[in-house]
XYZ file of C-alpha atoms in Angstrom:
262
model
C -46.375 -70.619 19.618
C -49.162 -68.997 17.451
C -49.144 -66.424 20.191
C -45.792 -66.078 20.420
C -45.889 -65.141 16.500
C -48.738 -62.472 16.880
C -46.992 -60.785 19.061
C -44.026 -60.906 16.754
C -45.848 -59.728 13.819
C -47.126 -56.570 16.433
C -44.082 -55.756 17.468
C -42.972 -55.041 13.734
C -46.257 -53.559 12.956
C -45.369 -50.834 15.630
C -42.124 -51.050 15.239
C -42.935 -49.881 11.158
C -45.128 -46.878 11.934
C -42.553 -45.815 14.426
C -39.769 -45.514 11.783
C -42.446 -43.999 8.807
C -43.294 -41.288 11.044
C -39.930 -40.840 12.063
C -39.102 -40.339 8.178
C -42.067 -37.913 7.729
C -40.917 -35.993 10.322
C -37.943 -35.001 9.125
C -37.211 -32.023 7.309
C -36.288 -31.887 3.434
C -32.387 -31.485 2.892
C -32.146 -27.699 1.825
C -29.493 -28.036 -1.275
C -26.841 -24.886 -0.838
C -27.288 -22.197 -3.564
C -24.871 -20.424 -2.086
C -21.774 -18.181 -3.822
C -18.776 -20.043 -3.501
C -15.652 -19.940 -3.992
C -13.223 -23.238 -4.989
C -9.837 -22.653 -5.285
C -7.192 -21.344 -4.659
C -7.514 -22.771 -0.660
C -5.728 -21.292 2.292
C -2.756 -23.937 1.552
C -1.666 -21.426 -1.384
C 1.955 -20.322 -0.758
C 3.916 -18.476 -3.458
C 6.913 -16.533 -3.747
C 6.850 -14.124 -6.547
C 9.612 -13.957 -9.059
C 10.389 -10.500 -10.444
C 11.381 -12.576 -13.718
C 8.187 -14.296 -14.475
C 5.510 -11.814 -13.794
C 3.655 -12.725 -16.920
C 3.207 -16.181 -16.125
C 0.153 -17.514 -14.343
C -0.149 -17.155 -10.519
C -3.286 -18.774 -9.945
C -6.775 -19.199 -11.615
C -9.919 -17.994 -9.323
C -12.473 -20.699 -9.662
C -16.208 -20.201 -8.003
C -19.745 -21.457 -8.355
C -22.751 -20.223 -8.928
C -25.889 -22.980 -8.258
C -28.641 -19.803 -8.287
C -26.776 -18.845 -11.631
C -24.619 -21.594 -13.272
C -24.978 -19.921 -17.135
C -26.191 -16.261 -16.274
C -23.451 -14.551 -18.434
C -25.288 -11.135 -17.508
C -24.420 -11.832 -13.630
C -21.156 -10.086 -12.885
C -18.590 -11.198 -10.497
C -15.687 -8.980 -8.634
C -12.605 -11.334 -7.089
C -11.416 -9.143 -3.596
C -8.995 -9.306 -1.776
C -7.848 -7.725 2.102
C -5.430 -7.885 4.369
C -5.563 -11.265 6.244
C -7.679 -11.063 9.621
C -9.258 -7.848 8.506
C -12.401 -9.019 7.508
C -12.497 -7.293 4.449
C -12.380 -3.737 6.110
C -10.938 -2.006 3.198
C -10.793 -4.465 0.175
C -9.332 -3.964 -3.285
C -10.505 -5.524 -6.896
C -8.286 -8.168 -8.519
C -10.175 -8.370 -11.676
C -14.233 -8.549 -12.415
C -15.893 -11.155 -15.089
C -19.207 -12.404 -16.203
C -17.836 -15.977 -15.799
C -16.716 -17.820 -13.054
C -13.333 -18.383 -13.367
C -10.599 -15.235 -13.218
C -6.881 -15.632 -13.617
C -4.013 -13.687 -12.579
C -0.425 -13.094 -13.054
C 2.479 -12.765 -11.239
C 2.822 -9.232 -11.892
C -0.817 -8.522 -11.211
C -0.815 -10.435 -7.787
C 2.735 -8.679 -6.655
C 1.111 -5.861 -7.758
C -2.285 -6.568 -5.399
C -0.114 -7.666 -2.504
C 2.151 -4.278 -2.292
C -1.106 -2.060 -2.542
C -2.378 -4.067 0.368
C 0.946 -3.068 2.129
C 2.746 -6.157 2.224
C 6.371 -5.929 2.292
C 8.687 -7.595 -0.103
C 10.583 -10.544 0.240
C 8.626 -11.080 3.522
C 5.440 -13.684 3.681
C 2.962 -12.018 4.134
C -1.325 -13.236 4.106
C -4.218 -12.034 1.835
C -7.790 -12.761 2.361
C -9.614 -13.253 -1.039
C -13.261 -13.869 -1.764
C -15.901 -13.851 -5.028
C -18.747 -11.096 -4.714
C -21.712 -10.279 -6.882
C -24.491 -7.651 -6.447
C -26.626 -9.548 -4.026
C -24.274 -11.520 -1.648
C -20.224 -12.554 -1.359
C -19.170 -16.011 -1.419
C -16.473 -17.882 1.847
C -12.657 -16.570 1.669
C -9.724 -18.096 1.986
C -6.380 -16.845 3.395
C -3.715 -16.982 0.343
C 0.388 -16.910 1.492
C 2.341 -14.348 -0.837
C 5.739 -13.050 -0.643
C 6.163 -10.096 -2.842
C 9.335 -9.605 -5.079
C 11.859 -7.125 -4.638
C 12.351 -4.824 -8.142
C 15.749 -4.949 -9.256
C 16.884 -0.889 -10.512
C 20.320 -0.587 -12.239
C 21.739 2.255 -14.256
C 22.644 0.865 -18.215
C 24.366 3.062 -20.870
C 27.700 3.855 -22.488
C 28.537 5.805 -19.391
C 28.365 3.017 -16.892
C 30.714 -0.127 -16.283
C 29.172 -2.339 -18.525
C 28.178 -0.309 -21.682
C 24.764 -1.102 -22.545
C 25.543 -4.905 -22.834
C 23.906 -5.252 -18.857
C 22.586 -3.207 -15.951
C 24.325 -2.270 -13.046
C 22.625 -2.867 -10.027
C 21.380 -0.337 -7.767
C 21.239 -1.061 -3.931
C 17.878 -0.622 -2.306
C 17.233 1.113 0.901
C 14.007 -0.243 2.589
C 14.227 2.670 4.980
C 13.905 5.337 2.415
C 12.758 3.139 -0.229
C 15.050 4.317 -2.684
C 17.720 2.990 -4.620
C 21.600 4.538 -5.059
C 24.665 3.747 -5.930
C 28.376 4.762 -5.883
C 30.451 4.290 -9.243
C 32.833 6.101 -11.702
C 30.995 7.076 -14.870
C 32.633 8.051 -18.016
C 31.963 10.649 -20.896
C 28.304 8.909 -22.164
C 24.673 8.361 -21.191
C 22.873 6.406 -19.202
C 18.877 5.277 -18.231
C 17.504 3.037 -14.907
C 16.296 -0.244 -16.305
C 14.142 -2.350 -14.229
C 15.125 -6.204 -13.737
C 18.003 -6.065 -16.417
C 15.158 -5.594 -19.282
C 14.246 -2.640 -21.504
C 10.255 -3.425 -20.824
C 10.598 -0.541 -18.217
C 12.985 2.006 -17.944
C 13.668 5.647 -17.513
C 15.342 8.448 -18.978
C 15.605 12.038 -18.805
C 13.319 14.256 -21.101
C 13.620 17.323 -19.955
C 17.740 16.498 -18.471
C 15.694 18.179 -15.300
C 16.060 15.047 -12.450
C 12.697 13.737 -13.331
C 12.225 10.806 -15.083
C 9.853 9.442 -18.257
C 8.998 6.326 -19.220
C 11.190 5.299 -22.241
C 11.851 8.938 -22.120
C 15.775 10.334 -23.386
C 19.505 9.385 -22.466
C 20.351 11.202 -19.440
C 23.963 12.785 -20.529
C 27.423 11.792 -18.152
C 30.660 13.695 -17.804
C 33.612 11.708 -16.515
C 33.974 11.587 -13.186
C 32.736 9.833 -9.485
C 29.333 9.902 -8.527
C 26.438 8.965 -6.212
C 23.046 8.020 -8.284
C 19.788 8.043 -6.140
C 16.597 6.674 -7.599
C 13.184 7.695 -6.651
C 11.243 5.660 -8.640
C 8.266 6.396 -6.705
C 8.191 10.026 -7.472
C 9.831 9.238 -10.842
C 13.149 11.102 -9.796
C 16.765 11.325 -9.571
C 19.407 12.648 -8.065
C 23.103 12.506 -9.248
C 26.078 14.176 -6.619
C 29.682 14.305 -7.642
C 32.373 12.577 -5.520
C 34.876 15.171 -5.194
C 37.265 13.457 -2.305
C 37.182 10.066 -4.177
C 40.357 9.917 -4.718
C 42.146 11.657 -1.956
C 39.946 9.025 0.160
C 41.432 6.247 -1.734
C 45.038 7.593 -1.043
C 44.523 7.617 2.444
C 42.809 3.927 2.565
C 45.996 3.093 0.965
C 48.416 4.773 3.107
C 46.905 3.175 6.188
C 47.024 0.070 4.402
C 50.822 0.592 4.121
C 51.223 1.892 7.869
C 49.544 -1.535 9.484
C 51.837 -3.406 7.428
C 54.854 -1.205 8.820
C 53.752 -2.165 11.603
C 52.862 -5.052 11.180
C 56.633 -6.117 10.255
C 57.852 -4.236 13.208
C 56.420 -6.496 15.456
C 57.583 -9.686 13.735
């Protein structure tokens, strides 16, 4: 028995030194000082709304562990196409902090520089970079918003109680429309509100920010806007009517005919 119990007691013995080298063996857990970024996450998904771009889209959270209170470390929030690996990024906003928020506006506005198209989802790689390294990305789900143009003014439909709406042409990427003005004025207006719109300085066909009534005469006309070149062109209708005549006189022909066959 008393041999049974040194043998015991050697067994642990061995057994103890086994598992204390084992322990001194092993590497030191190296903690991660790394740049990284929190949130948003790749389950982000937002469709923009062309009313609300002054709210808040989403605040940019990252840390720091190599420097949690530096305020003279500065930080730039990027973001790429998605699957580019950052090829040719752009800036969504720089801080000393580390935390950056950002609007509606200012994210439709980083989405269609990136070249994605509205009203379709479309993906955005952002990440967190300082001077010395950049922090993990994550893929962010964005569908831009489509401006609404409309022509407002004492010349158009509806006075300038409301816009008229323009139609958009993603082709050409301009905007037009068909209508009967009367004697007046009129301005584009973006998304029904006077924050941005357009006159006429010059009355020359390009356009100025908040710039001067463009003058009407009576009559039918096709509008085109080219807001990206910040121009217009306006094209009298002169067949209007005769083409309105004959819509209605084959109107009354297929019910002749229609009649007849009764």
């Amino acid at each position: 028995m008393k041999n049974s119990i040194k043998l015991l007691i050697a067994f642990i013995g061995l057994l103890s030194v086994s598992c204390t080298e084992d322990v001194q063996d092993t590497p030191a857990a190296t903690p991660d000082t790394s740049l990284k970024l929190l949130s948003p996450n790749s389950s982000f998904n937002l469709v923009l709304d062309g009313a609300k771009l002054d709210n808040l889209a989403t605040t940019f959270v990252w840390q720091d562990p190599k420097n949690p209170n530096d305020e003279s470390v500065a930080y730039t929030v990027e973001a790429a196409v998605g699957g580019t690996n950052f090829a040719a990024p752009i800036t969504l906003g720089t801080t000393t902090g580390h935390f950056l928020d950002l609007t509606v506006g200012q994210l439709d506005t980083a989405a269609k520089t990136l070249g994605l198209e509205p009203l379709v989802e479309g993906q955005m790689d952002v990440r967190i970079t300082n001077a010395s390294e950049s922090s993990n990305f994550f893929t962010l789900k964005v569908t831009p918003y489509q401006p609404h143009w409309g022509i407002i003014g004492s010349a158009t439909p509806h006075g300038w109680e409301s816009s008229t709406d323009m139609a958009f042409n993603p082709m050409t990427g301009k905007y037009s429309i068909s209508l009967g003005l009367l004697d007046g004025a009129y301005k584009f207006r973006l998304d029904n509100s006077w924050t941005t719109n357009y006159g006429d300085d010059g009355n020359n066909l390009t356009l100025e920010q908040n710039g001067a009534d463009i003058p009407a005469t009576a009559g039918n006309y096709t509008i085109v806007l080219d807001i990206e070149n910040h121009s217009y062109t306006i094209t009298p209708i002169t067949n209007a009517w005769v083409s309105s005549d004959l819509q209605l006189r084959w109107v009354g022909i297929t019910i002749r005919l229609w009649i007849l066959t009764l």
